[in-house]
Short mmCIF file of C-alpha atoms and ligand atoms in Angstrom, two decimals:
data_model
loop_
_atom_site.label_atom_id
_atom_site.label_comp_id
_atom_site.label_asym_id
_atom_site.label_seq_id
_atom_site.Cartn_x
_atom_site.Cartn_y
_atom_site.Cartn_z
CA MET A 1 -0.05 0.23 0.17
CA MET A 2 0.85 3.43 -0.75
CA CYS A 3 2.65 4.87 1.94
CA GLY A 4 0.53 8.81 3.08
CA LEU A 5 1.00 11.70 4.73
CA LEU A 6 0.02 9.55 8.61
CA GLU A 7 1.19 13.10 10.49
CA CYS A 8 -0.30 16.42 11.73
CA GLU A 9 2.02 18.43 9.86
CA ILE A 10 2.37 21.00 12.94
CA CYS A 11 2.79 18.56 15.88
CA GLY A 12 4.19 15.64 13.68
CA ILE A 13 1.28 13.10 16.04
CA ALA A 14 -0.18 10.48 13.96
CA MET A 15 -3.48 11.49 12.76
CA LYS A 16 -6.26 9.68 14.83
CA VAL A 17 -9.40 8.43 12.57
CA TYR A 18 -12.39 7.89 13.85
CA LEU A 19 -14.96 5.35 11.89
CA GLU A 20 -18.58 5.15 11.68
CA THR A 21 -19.93 1.87 10.36
CA LEU A 22 -23.96 1.68 8.76
CA GLY A 23 -25.60 -1.34 7.50
CA CYS A 24 -25.05 -4.97 6.69
CA GLN A 25 -22.44 -7.14 7.40
CA MET A 26 -20.46 -6.08 4.33
CA ASN A 27 -19.97 -2.85 5.63
CA ARG A 28 -18.52 -4.31 9.36
CA LEU A 29 -16.15 -6.66 7.31
CA ASP A 30 -15.25 -3.42 5.12
CA SER A 31 -14.59 -1.25 8.21
CA GLU A 32 -12.62 -3.90 10.03
CA LEU A 33 -10.66 -4.54 7.09
CA ILE A 34 -10.30 -0.50 6.44
CA THR A 35 -9.36 -0.19 11.21
CA GLY A 36 -6.48 -3.15 10.00
CA GLN A 37 -4.84 -0.88 6.61
CA LEU A 38 -4.93 2.00 8.54
CA LEU A 39 -3.44 0.83 11.65
CA GLY A 40 -0.62 -0.61 9.23
CA ALA A 41 -0.52 2.61 7.25
CA GLY A 42 0.55 4.19 10.94
CA TYR A 43 -2.69 6.06 11.65
CA GLU A 44 -4.46 5.83 15.44
CA ILE A 45 -7.73 4.82 15.28
CA VAL A 46 -9.85 6.29 18.16
CA ASP A 47 -13.03 5.70 19.89
CA ALA A 48 -14.45 9.39 20.39
CA ILE A 49 -15.31 11.80 17.89
CA ASP A 50 -13.99 14.70 19.74
CA THR A 51 -10.70 13.79 19.30
CA ALA A 52 -10.51 12.73 16.06
CA ASP A 53 -8.89 14.52 13.28
CA VAL A 54 -10.32 12.31 10.57
CA PHE A 55 -14.41 11.32 10.46
CA LEU A 56 -14.91 8.55 8.15
CA ILE A 57 -18.73 6.94 8.00
CA ASN A 58 -19.06 3.87 5.84
CA THR A 59 -22.67 4.42 4.10
CA CYS A 60 -26.17 2.20 3.29
CA SER A 61 -27.59 3.02 0.81
CA VAL A 62 -30.73 -0.03 0.95
CA ARG A 63 -33.53 2.27 2.79
CA GLU A 64 -33.92 5.86 2.08
CA GLN A 65 -33.51 5.59 6.25
CA ALA A 66 -30.37 4.88 6.21
CA GLU A 67 -29.60 7.17 3.82
CA ASN A 68 -31.11 10.01 5.96
CA LYS A 69 -28.59 9.28 9.11
CA VAL A 70 -25.72 10.24 6.80
CA TYR A 71 -27.21 13.41 5.71
CA SER A 72 -28.21 14.27 9.34
CA ARG A 73 -24.84 13.03 10.64
CA LEU A 74 -23.14 15.27 7.61
CA GLY A 75 -25.34 17.84 8.51
CA ARG A 76 -24.16 17.76 12.10
CA GLU A 77 -20.32 18.02 10.82
CA ALA A 78 -20.96 20.83 8.44
CA ILE A 79 -21.17 23.39 11.32
CA SER A 80 -19.19 21.87 13.89
CA PRO A 81 -16.44 24.65 14.89
CA ARG A 82 -13.64 21.54 14.32
CA GLN A 83 -12.10 21.07 11.35
CA ARG A 84 -12.00 17.61 10.79
CA ILE A 85 -10.92 15.25 7.31
CA ILE A 86 -14.29 13.88 6.09
CA GLY A 87 -15.02 11.26 4.50
CA VAL A 88 -17.96 9.39 2.88
CA LEU A 89 -17.60 5.40 2.15
CA GLY A 90 -19.66 2.50 0.92
CA CYS A 91 -22.77 2.35 -0.77
CA MET A 92 -23.81 5.99 -0.58
CA ALA A 93 -20.56 6.97 -1.76
CA GLN A 94 -21.06 4.56 -4.47
CA ARG A 95 -24.78 5.87 -5.37
CA CYS A 96 -24.05 10.08 -4.73
CA GLY A 97 -20.47 10.29 -6.13
CA ALA A 98 -19.41 13.78 -6.24
CA LYS A 99 -22.71 15.26 -5.86
CA LEU A 100 -22.15 14.71 -2.00
CA LEU A 101 -19.17 17.18 -2.59
CA ARG A 102 -21.50 19.63 -3.68
CA ARG A 103 -24.60 19.56 -1.42
CA TYR A 104 -21.02 19.10 1.79
CA PRO A 105 -18.66 21.08 0.91
CA CYS A 106 -17.31 19.91 4.41
CA VAL A 107 -16.61 16.25 2.88
CA ASP A 108 -13.03 15.52 1.29
CA ILE A 109 -13.57 12.09 0.63
CA ILE A 110 -15.75 10.16 -1.52
CA CYS A 111 -14.63 6.00 -2.04
CA GLY A 112 -16.90 3.74 -2.97
CA PRO A 113 -16.61 0.04 -1.75
CA GLY A 114 -14.65 -1.49 -4.85
CA GLN A 115 -11.62 1.12 -4.02
CA LEU A 116 -11.38 1.11 -0.23
CA HIS A 117 -8.01 -0.14 -0.78
CA SER A 118 -6.72 3.13 -1.61
CA LEU A 119 -8.08 4.69 1.65
CA GLY A 120 -5.15 5.83 3.15
CA GLU A 121 -3.54 7.65 -0.21
CA MET A 122 -7.02 9.58 -0.25
CA ILE A 123 -6.62 10.52 3.59
CA ALA A 124 -2.95 11.57 2.56
CA GLN A 125 -4.29 13.63 -0.27
CA ALA A 126 -7.03 15.52 2.54
CA ALA A 127 -4.32 16.35 4.55
CA ALA A 128 -3.14 18.23 1.65
CA GLY A 129 -5.86 20.36 0.66
CA ASN A 130 -6.80 17.84 -2.21
CA LYS A 131 -10.57 16.62 -2.68
CA SER A 132 -10.53 12.92 -3.92
CA VAL A 133 -13.37 10.69 -5.51
CA ALA A 134 -13.01 7.23 -6.04
CA CYS A 135 -16.04 5.31 -6.96
CA ASP A 136 -16.35 1.89 -9.13
CA PRO A 137 -17.32 1.72 -12.55
CA ASP A 138 -21.17 1.84 -13.65
CA ARG A 139 -23.02 -1.85 -14.20
CA LYS A 140 -23.50 -0.66 -17.37
CA ASP A 141 -19.58 -0.95 -18.46
CA GLY A 142 -19.86 -4.57 -17.87
CA ARG A 143 -17.94 -7.30 -15.45
CA GLU A 144 -14.40 -7.07 -17.19
CA ALA A 145 -14.54 -3.02 -16.12
CA PHE A 146 -15.23 -4.21 -12.30
CA GLU A 147 -12.61 -7.48 -12.31
CA ARG A 148 -10.48 -4.52 -14.05
CA ASN A 149 -10.68 -1.28 -11.68
CA SER A 150 -12.12 -2.22 -8.52
CA SER A 151 -10.47 -4.63 -5.85
CA ILE A 152 -12.44 -8.20 -5.74
CA ASP A 153 -10.18 -9.08 -2.96
CA SER A 154 -6.84 -6.85 -1.99
CA LEU A 155 -8.02 -5.56 1.20
CA ASP A 156 -9.43 -9.51 2.77
CA HIS A 157 -6.45 -10.24 1.00
CA ASP A 158 -4.04 -8.59 3.07
CA ARG A 159 -6.25 -8.69 6.11
CA ASP A 160 -5.00 -8.21 9.34
CA THR A 161 -6.47 -11.13 11.31
CA LYS A 162 -5.45 -9.94 14.58
CA VAL A 163 -8.21 -6.53 14.28
CA GLY A 164 -10.97 -7.47 15.80
CA SER A 165 -11.00 -8.59 19.04
CA SER A 166 -13.94 -10.92 19.85
CA ALA A 167 -13.63 -14.73 18.25
CA GLN A 168 -16.72 -14.19 15.59
CA ALA A 169 -14.80 -12.98 11.93
CA TYR A 170 -16.56 -12.34 8.55
CA VAL A 171 -14.93 -13.92 5.53
CA ARG A 172 -15.93 -12.54 2.57
CA VAL A 173 -16.47 -15.75 -0.41
CA MET A 174 -18.61 -12.86 -3.06
CA ARG A 175 -18.97 -9.36 -3.63
CA GLY A 176 -21.53 -7.81 -5.53
CA CYS A 177 -25.27 -9.18 -6.79
CA ASP A 178 -26.92 -10.42 -10.34
CA LYS A 179 -30.75 -10.90 -9.50
CA PHE A 180 -32.09 -7.60 -9.60
CA CYS A 181 -34.74 -7.75 -7.47
CA THR A 182 -37.11 -4.58 -8.21
CA TYR A 183 -36.26 -2.89 -4.82
CA CYS A 184 -33.01 -2.99 -4.30
CA ILE A 185 -30.19 -0.64 -4.98
CA VAL A 186 -27.08 -3.85 -3.63
CA PRO A 187 -26.64 -4.61 -7.38
CA PHE A 188 -26.05 -0.91 -8.27
CA VAL A 189 -24.04 0.08 -5.42
CA ARG A 190 -21.69 -3.90 -4.57
CA GLY A 191 -21.50 -4.32 -8.41
CA PRO A 192 -21.66 -8.00 -10.52
CA GLU A 193 -21.82 -11.26 -8.02
CA ILE A 194 -17.71 -11.97 -8.52
CA SER A 195 -16.78 -15.26 -6.62
CA ARG A 196 -13.59 -15.35 -4.82
CA SER A 197 -11.08 -18.30 -5.30
CA PRO A 198 -11.25 -21.16 -2.60
CA GLU A 199 -8.16 -21.22 -2.14
CA ALA A 200 -7.61 -16.86 -1.40
CA ILE A 201 -10.83 -18.18 0.69
CA CYS A 202 -8.97 -21.27 2.68
CA GLU A 203 -6.26 -19.27 3.48
CA GLU A 204 -8.03 -16.06 5.08
CA VAL A 205 -9.79 -18.91 7.44
CA LYS A 206 -6.26 -20.32 8.20
CA GLN A 207 -4.96 -17.48 9.34
CA LEU A 208 -7.91 -16.20 11.13
CA ALA A 209 -8.37 -19.89 12.97
CA GLY A 210 -4.82 -19.42 14.18
CA ALA A 211 -5.45 -15.87 15.33
CA GLY A 212 -8.32 -17.06 17.45
CA ARG A 213 -11.02 -16.09 15.34
CA SER A 214 -12.59 -19.40 15.92
CA GLU A 215 -16.61 -19.06 14.67
CA ILE A 216 -15.93 -17.97 10.95
CA THR A 217 -19.16 -16.53 9.37
CA LEU A 218 -19.30 -16.99 4.66
CA ILE A 219 -20.50 -13.50 3.98
CA GLY A 220 -22.20 -12.82 0.60
CA GLN A 221 -25.26 -10.77 -0.25
CA THR A 222 -26.46 -14.86 -2.14
CA VAL A 223 -23.79 -16.53 -0.45
CA ASN A 224 -25.55 -19.89 -1.32
CA SER A 225 -24.93 -18.56 -5.27
CA TYR A 226 -21.46 -19.12 -4.83
CA ARG A 227 -19.71 -20.75 -7.51
CA TYR A 228 -15.95 -20.47 -8.59
CA THR A 229 -14.91 -21.92 -11.80
CA ALA A 230 -11.38 -22.71 -12.78
CA GLY A 231 -10.57 -24.82 -16.12
CA ASP A 232 -13.35 -27.78 -16.01
CA MET A 233 -12.58 -27.31 -12.04
CA SER A 234 -15.94 -25.97 -10.42
CA THR A 235 -16.41 -25.06 -6.46
CA ARG A 236 -19.72 -24.57 -5.68
CA LEU A 237 -21.25 -23.40 -1.21
CA SER A 238 -20.97 -26.96 -0.35
CA ASP A 239 -17.59 -27.77 -2.08
CA LEU A 240 -16.36 -24.66 0.40
CA LEU A 241 -17.95 -25.36 3.45
CA GLU A 242 -16.26 -29.18 3.29
CA ARG A 243 -12.98 -27.71 2.77
CA LEU A 244 -13.25 -25.02 5.67
CA ALA A 245 -14.51 -27.11 7.94
CA VAL A 246 -11.78 -29.17 7.89
CA ILE A 247 -9.11 -26.13 8.67
CA ASP A 248 -7.91 -26.36 12.93
CA GLY A 249 -9.61 -23.56 14.82
CA VAL A 250 -12.96 -23.69 12.69
CA ARG A 251 -14.78 -24.74 15.89
CA ARG A 252 -17.72 -22.87 13.96
CA LEU A 253 -19.07 -21.64 10.11
CA ARG A 254 -21.97 -20.11 9.24
CA PHE A 255 -23.26 -18.10 6.23
CA VAL A 256 -25.55 -15.65 5.11
CA THR A 257 -27.87 -14.40 3.16
CA SER A 258 -29.08 -16.72 0.76
CA TYR A 259 -31.16 -16.86 -1.75
CA PRO A 260 -33.94 -19.38 -2.25
CA THR A 261 -33.68 -20.74 -5.56
CA ASP A 262 -30.23 -21.60 -4.80
CA PHE A 263 -30.85 -23.73 -1.83
CA GLY A 264 -29.60 -27.47 -3.23
CA ASP A 265 -29.84 -30.38 -1.14
CA ASP A 266 -26.49 -30.20 -1.67
CA ILE A 267 -25.98 -27.54 0.80
CA LEU A 268 -28.09 -28.65 3.27
CA LYS A 269 -26.43 -32.35 3.36
CA ALA A 270 -23.09 -30.73 3.78
CA MET A 271 -24.37 -28.54 7.05
CA ARG A 272 -26.33 -31.71 8.19
CA ASP A 273 -23.14 -33.64 7.97
CA LEU A 274 -20.54 -31.32 8.76
CA PRO A 275 -20.59 -30.44 12.99
CA ASN A 276 -18.54 -27.37 13.01
CA VAL A 277 -21.65 -25.55 9.82
CA CYS A 278 -24.12 -24.00 12.17
CA ARG A 279 -27.69 -25.15 12.13
CA TYR A 280 -28.46 -21.70 10.81
CA ILE A 281 -30.18 -20.70 7.26
CA HIS A 282 -30.83 -16.67 6.94
CA CYS A 283 -33.17 -17.19 3.86
CA PRO A 284 -35.38 -13.86 3.19
CA PRO A 285 -38.92 -14.81 1.47
CA GLN A 286 -39.90 -11.19 1.10
CA SER A 287 -43.36 -11.89 0.57
CA GLY A 288 -45.52 -15.00 0.79
CA SER A 289 -47.57 -14.33 -1.57
CA ASP A 290 -46.76 -15.15 -5.79
CA ARG A 291 -48.10 -12.11 -6.97
CA VAL A 292 -45.56 -10.13 -5.23
CA LEU A 293 -43.07 -12.18 -5.33
CA ARG A 294 -43.70 -11.58 -9.01
CA ALA A 295 -43.44 -7.84 -9.25
CA MET A 296 -40.46 -7.77 -6.73
CA ASN A 297 -39.00 -9.94 -9.57
CA ARG A 298 -38.18 -12.91 -6.91
CA LYS A 299 -37.99 -15.65 -8.95
CA TYR A 300 -40.05 -18.33 -6.80
CA THR A 301 -43.32 -19.17 -6.22
CA ARG A 302 -44.49 -19.55 -2.59
CA ALA A 303 -44.47 -23.33 -3.25
CA GLU A 304 -41.17 -23.30 -3.74
CA TYR A 305 -40.51 -21.28 -1.21
CA ASP A 306 -42.77 -23.71 0.54
CA ASN A 307 -40.36 -26.58 -1.08
CA PHE A 308 -37.18 -25.09 0.56
CA VAL A 309 -38.36 -24.88 3.95
CA ASP A 310 -39.75 -28.67 3.78
CA ARG A 311 -35.97 -29.49 2.69
CA ALA A 312 -34.14 -27.88 5.23
CA TYR A 313 -36.66 -29.54 8.01
CA GLU A 314 -36.71 -32.93 6.39
CA ILE A 315 -32.81 -32.74 6.71
CA MET A 316 -32.25 -30.94 9.70
CA PRO A 317 -34.72 -30.58 11.85
CA ASP A 318 -33.17 -28.30 14.50
CA VAL A 319 -32.22 -25.83 12.12
CA SER A 320 -33.18 -22.13 12.63
CA LEU A 321 -34.60 -20.34 10.15
CA VAL A 322 -34.89 -16.73 9.84
CA GLY A 323 -36.70 -14.88 7.38
CA ASP A 324 -37.18 -11.01 5.94
CA PHE A 325 -40.04 -9.37 4.51
CA ILE A 326 -41.06 -6.72 3.11
CA VAL A 327 -44.49 -4.85 4.17
CA GLY A 328 -46.62 -2.41 1.75
CA PHE A 329 -44.30 -3.31 -1.68
CA PRO A 330 -46.86 -1.39 -4.59
CA GLY A 331 -49.83 -2.71 -4.87
CA GLU A 332 -49.43 -5.27 -2.13
CA GLU A 333 -53.31 -6.08 -1.00
CA GLU A 334 -54.79 -7.24 2.50
CA SER A 335 -55.05 -10.98 1.04
CA ASP A 336 -51.02 -10.84 0.19
CA HIS A 337 -50.25 -9.32 3.72
CA GLN A 338 -51.95 -12.60 5.01
CA ALA A 339 -50.25 -14.76 3.24
CA SER A 340 -46.64 -12.83 4.47
CA ALA A 341 -48.34 -13.74 8.26
CA GLU A 342 -48.99 -17.43 7.06
CA LEU A 343 -45.66 -18.02 5.82
CA ILE A 344 -44.37 -17.30 8.96
CA ARG A 345 -46.27 -19.62 10.91
CA ARG A 346 -45.53 -22.47 8.37
CA SER A 347 -41.84 -22.24 8.08
CA ARG A 348 -41.60 -21.89 12.13
CA PHE A 349 -39.17 -18.95 11.52
CA LYS A 350 -36.85 -18.59 14.53
CA ASN A 351 -36.76 -14.85 14.18
CA SER A 352 -37.58 -12.01 11.17
CA PHE A 353 -36.67 -8.90 9.97
CA ILE A 354 -39.63 -6.95 8.59
CA PHE A 355 -39.13 -3.98 6.46
CA LYS A 356 -41.47 -0.89 5.31
CA TYR A 357 -41.22 -0.42 1.18
CA SER A 358 -38.76 2.27 0.05
CA THR A 359 -38.68 3.68 -2.95
CA ARG A 360 -34.80 3.06 -4.23
CA GLU A 361 -34.36 6.02 -7.05
CA GLY A 362 -32.19 3.91 -9.92
CA THR A 363 -34.44 0.71 -9.11
CA VAL A 364 -36.75 -0.97 -11.57
CA GLY A 365 -39.27 -0.47 -9.20
CA ALA A 366 -38.68 3.75 -8.64
CA LYS A 367 -39.06 3.57 -12.80
CA THR A 368 -42.43 1.30 -12.82
CA LEU A 369 -44.14 0.94 -9.87
CA GLU A 370 -46.09 3.52 -7.65
CA ASP A 371 -45.08 3.64 -4.04
CA SER A 372 -49.08 3.23 -3.49
CA ILE A 373 -49.48 2.13 0.33
CA PRO A 374 -49.97 4.80 2.78
CA PHE A 375 -47.33 4.76 5.30
CA GLU A 376 -50.11 4.09 7.74
CA VAL A 377 -50.94 0.90 6.72
CA LYS A 378 -47.22 -0.30 6.39
CA ARG A 379 -46.31 0.84 9.66
CA GLN A 380 -49.35 -1.60 10.82
CA ARG A 381 -48.78 -4.03 8.35
CA ASN A 382 -45.42 -4.26 9.61
CA ASN A 383 -46.12 -4.28 13.25
CA GLU A 384 -48.89 -7.20 12.48
CA LEU A 385 -46.57 -9.20 11.00
CA LEU A 386 -44.11 -8.23 14.16
CA ALA A 387 -46.89 -9.88 16.16
CA VAL A 388 -47.19 -13.05 14.55
CA GLN A 389 -43.73 -13.36 14.28
CA ALA A 390 -43.37 -12.89 18.45
CA GLU A 391 -45.68 -15.68 18.84
CA VAL A 392 -44.28 -18.22 16.13
CA SER A 393 -40.35 -16.93 17.74
CA LEU A 394 -41.91 -17.63 21.20
CA ALA A 395 -42.94 -21.22 20.14
CA HIS A 396 -39.72 -22.10 18.71
CA PHE A 397 -37.69 -20.68 22.25
CA GLN A 398 -39.79 -22.65 24.51
CA SER A 399 -38.88 -26.20 22.84
CA PHE A 400 -35.34 -24.92 24.09
CA ILE A 401 -36.47 -25.65 28.08
CA GLY A 402 -34.45 -28.07 29.71
CA ARG A 403 -32.09 -28.74 26.47
CA GLU A 404 -28.21 -28.31 26.96
CA VAL A 405 -27.23 -25.99 24.26
CA GLU A 406 -23.43 -24.99 23.65
CA LEU A 407 -22.58 -21.17 23.93
CA LEU A 408 -19.74 -19.11 22.22
CA VAL A 409 -19.39 -16.44 25.23
CA GLU A 410 -19.42 -12.79 23.78
CA GLY A 411 -19.06 -11.10 27.05
CA PRO A 412 -21.21 -9.58 29.82
CA SER A 413 -24.90 -9.04 28.90
CA PRO A 414 -25.52 -5.28 27.92
CA LEU A 415 -28.04 -5.67 31.15
CA SER A 416 -25.47 -7.43 33.69
CA GLY A 417 -25.65 -5.44 36.96
CA LYS A 418 -28.67 -3.64 36.63
CA PRO A 419 -31.95 -4.26 39.24
CA GLY A 420 -32.87 -8.10 38.87
CA ASN A 421 -29.57 -8.95 37.00
CA VAL A 422 -27.21 -8.71 40.04
CA SER A 423 -25.47 -12.12 40.93
CA ASP A 424 -25.29 -13.52 44.29
CA ASP A 425 -22.09 -14.84 43.47
CA PRO A 426 -19.28 -11.44 43.48
CA ASN A 427 -17.62 -13.59 40.82
CA CYS A 428 -20.42 -13.76 38.58
CA VAL A 429 -22.47 -11.77 36.52
CA GLN A 430 -24.83 -12.39 33.55
CA MET A 431 -23.41 -13.25 30.67
CA LEU A 432 -24.55 -13.43 27.05
CA GLY A 433 -23.70 -15.99 24.29
CA ARG A 434 -25.67 -17.67 21.51
CA THR A 435 -26.10 -21.17 20.26
CA THR A 436 -25.62 -23.02 16.97
CA GLY A 437 -28.94 -21.34 15.86
CA ASP A 438 -27.84 -17.67 16.80
CA HIS A 439 -30.49 -17.78 20.03
CA ILE A 440 -29.72 -15.34 22.20
CA THR A 441 -28.52 -16.93 25.89
CA VAL A 442 -27.97 -15.58 28.82
CA PHE A 443 -26.39 -16.90 32.21
CA GLN A 444 -24.71 -16.07 35.12
CA GLY A 445 -21.19 -16.92 34.77
CA PRO A 446 -17.11 -15.40 35.63
CA GLU A 447 -16.17 -12.45 32.90
CA SER A 448 -13.34 -14.36 32.05
CA LEU A 449 -15.47 -16.83 29.73
CA ALA A 450 -15.64 -14.30 27.02
CA GLY A 451 -14.30 -15.45 23.47
CA GLN A 452 -14.72 -19.39 24.99
CA TYR A 453 -17.55 -22.33 24.21
CA VAL A 454 -19.56 -23.69 27.39
CA LYS A 455 -22.49 -25.80 28.04
CA ALA A 456 -25.42 -25.01 29.54
CA ARG A 457 -28.89 -25.59 29.92
CA VAL A 458 -31.75 -24.17 29.43
CA THR A 459 -34.51 -23.05 32.28
CA SER A 460 -36.76 -20.63 31.04
CA THR A 461 -37.41 -18.21 27.98
CA THR A 462 -38.76 -14.99 26.14
CA ALA A 463 -39.41 -14.78 22.56
CA PHE A 464 -36.34 -13.49 22.27
CA THR A 465 -33.18 -14.55 25.23
CA LEU A 466 -32.92 -18.36 26.57
CA PHE A 467 -32.25 -18.34 30.01
CA ALA A 468 -29.62 -20.91 31.18
CA ASP A 469 -27.78 -22.41 33.89
CA LEU A 470 -23.76 -23.35 33.07
CA VAL A 471 -23.79 -27.08 33.06
CA ASP A 472 -19.93 -28.13 34.89
N1 SAH B 501 -28.85 -9.99 -0.18
C1 SAH B 501 -30.11 -10.13 0.61
C2 SAH B 501 -30.13 -8.58 1.33
C3 SAH B 501 -30.07 -7.39 1.19
S1 SAH B 501 -30.51 -6.26 1.73
C4 SAH B 501 -31.00 -10.80 -0.03
O1 SAH B 501 -31.31 -10.97 -1.48
O2 SAH B 501 -31.86 -11.52 1.02
C5 SAH B 501 -31.19 -6.64 3.53
C6 SAH B 501 -32.84 -6.49 3.41
O3 SAH B 501 -33.16 -5.52 3.21
C7 SAH B 501 -33.31 -6.97 2.12
O4 SAH B 501 -33.77 -8.55 2.60
C8 SAH B 501 -35.12 -6.80 2.23
O5 SAH B 501 -36.32 -7.39 2.68
C9 SAH B 501 -34.67 -5.84 2.87
N2 SAH B 501 -34.91 -4.56 1.52
C10 SAH B 501 -34.00 -4.14 0.16
N3 SAH B 501 -34.21 -3.62 0.15
C11 SAH B 501 -35.54 -2.86 0.21
C12 SAH B 501 -36.04 -1.16 0.01
N4 SAH B 501 -36.19 -0.79 -1.46
N5 SAH B 501 -36.90 -1.23 0.56
C13 SAH B 501 -37.55 -1.52 1.65
N6 SAH B 501 -37.00 -3.10 2.18
C14 SAH B 501 -35.92 -2.99 1.22
FE1 SF4 B 502 -30.88 -7.09 -3.14
FE2 SF4 B 502 -32.43 -9.12 -4.40
FE3 SF4 B 502 -29.75 -9.33 -4.10
FE4 SF4 B 502 -30.70 -9.19 -2.05
S1 SF4 B 502 -30.96 -10.66 -4.35
S2 SF4 B 502 -29.34 -8.14 -2.77
S3 SF4 B 502 -32.57 -7.90 -2.03
S4 SF4 B 502 -30.99 -7.65 -5.28
FE1 F3S B 503 -26.55 -1.37 2.70
FE2 F3S B 503 -24.72 -1.67 1.35
FE3 F3S B 503 -24.98 -3.36 2.76
S1 F3S B 503 -27.39 -0.64 0.73
S2 F3S B 503 -27.24 -3.50 2.99
S3 F3S B 503 -24.53 -1.43 2.94
S4 F3S B 503 -24.64 -3.52 0.58
#
C-alpha cells in the first residue's frame, strides 16, 4: 500500500481516525479491513469523535432512512467548529458520488466499496488540501470493467487477522449481486456477482483461525449462489464448506444471506454432515404471495419457498430458519399481507427482519411502480407481522427449555449489573452467548469466559432470549 502523509504537519503526531459503520455485514467487514489497513499505515484509530482528525462514515443505501442518517450526520459535521477531514465510504458514496461534495462542502473523500484499498492515499491527499472521489465502474460498463478497476479482494487478502477482538469473524466469499429484485439498490452499488477463489478463502480462514477467530461467518449478498470456476473445476458453496470445516481451529462455520432458488440439497446435506457448520439459515422470502413475489422479480413461487422450508426441516429437524419481509410493497393487498403472515407460521421462523417498502432511485421499482401503500398501512402491517413472528418465536424458543446447548460466549450482557440482574456470587455477572442456531442466551458466569465455548442448560425463555445455567 502506498505510504501516505500520516502525521499532523504542525505537531508531528499520528493522525487520529474515527470510523462509524452503518449497514450490513459487508460494511462491518469492510470497516474491519479498513481499520487494519489504516493501523498498518501508521494512523491511530480512536473511539471518540471529539478527538479525531479524520471522520469516516461507512454508509448504506438500502432504504431511505439509512441515507437520512448520513445526511443528518454530515449536516452536524458541516456546522461543527472542529475542522476535520471527512470521508464518506461505502454504498452511498458509490450511489451519490461527487454530488455529495457539492451538497456538503465539508466532505473531502468519497470512496466506493470496491475502492477502499486507496483510502490511506485519499486521506493523505485530503491532508494536503485535495478532495478526491473514487467510485467503482458503472454496472453498464460490464463485469470486466469491475474486475479491472475495483479491488475484488485485495483488502481481504492483506487482512490483519488480529484486528477485531472477538472470536467471531466475517469472511467475504463473493461480492455484488446479479438478481435485480425490483426494489433493491444493492446490485447497483455493489456491482456484479463475483466469487472469490476457494484457495484465497481457505488461506484467509486458516490465518483467522490461527489468530483465535474460531467462529467464521461466510458472507455474500446471495452467499449460496457461490460458484468459482477455474478450467473445468467448479466449486460450489457445499464444496467450500467441506474444505473450510476441516481447518484447524474452526469451531463454527456460518453463512449469510441465502437466496431461495439456489438452496440445493447439497448445501443442506453438507450442513447436516459437517458437525461445525451451524444449524442456522437466513433465507429471506420477502413475501408470501406469488403476485408480490413476481412484482419483486424474486425468481421463485410461494410453493417453491415452502418446498425449500420442507427440505430444510426434513434434512435438519433442529435447524433455525430466519426470514426477511418487505411490507407495503407497491400494490400489496390485504390478502397478500395475510399470505406473508401465514408463511411465517408455516415456516416456524426463529425470527424475521421486517422492513417497510422504501423506493430507491435507479431501481426498476422506482421507474415502474408507484409507492401506493400509505405509510400508516405499512406501519400497521409491519406491526402485525412482528406480532405473528413474536408468537412463532416464543414457541420456537420454548422448545429449547430443558435442553443442553453449546454457547460461544460474547461477554457481559447489556443488562448485567442492572436491577434484577445482579448475581449472588461476587465472581459472576450476567453473561451473553449464542447457540449454533444464533439464539441469544444469558447465564450467570465469570467474565473470563468471554470468547470461550461453554455448555449450558436452558431453564426459561422469552420470544427473544434463552435463560440458562452453566453445566459443569
Ligand atoms: N442480499 C440479501 C438482502 C440484502 S438487503 C437478500 O437478498 O436476501 C437486506 C434486506 O433489506 C432485504 O432482504 C430486504 O428485505 C430489505 N430491503 C432491500 N431493499 C429494500 C427496500 N427498497 N425497501 C425496504 N426493504 C428493503
Ligand atoms: Fe437485493 Fe435481491 Fe440481490 Fe438480495 S438478491 S441483494 S434483495 S437484488
Ligand atoms: Fe446497505 Fe450496502 Fe449492505 S446498501 S445493506 S451496506 S450492501
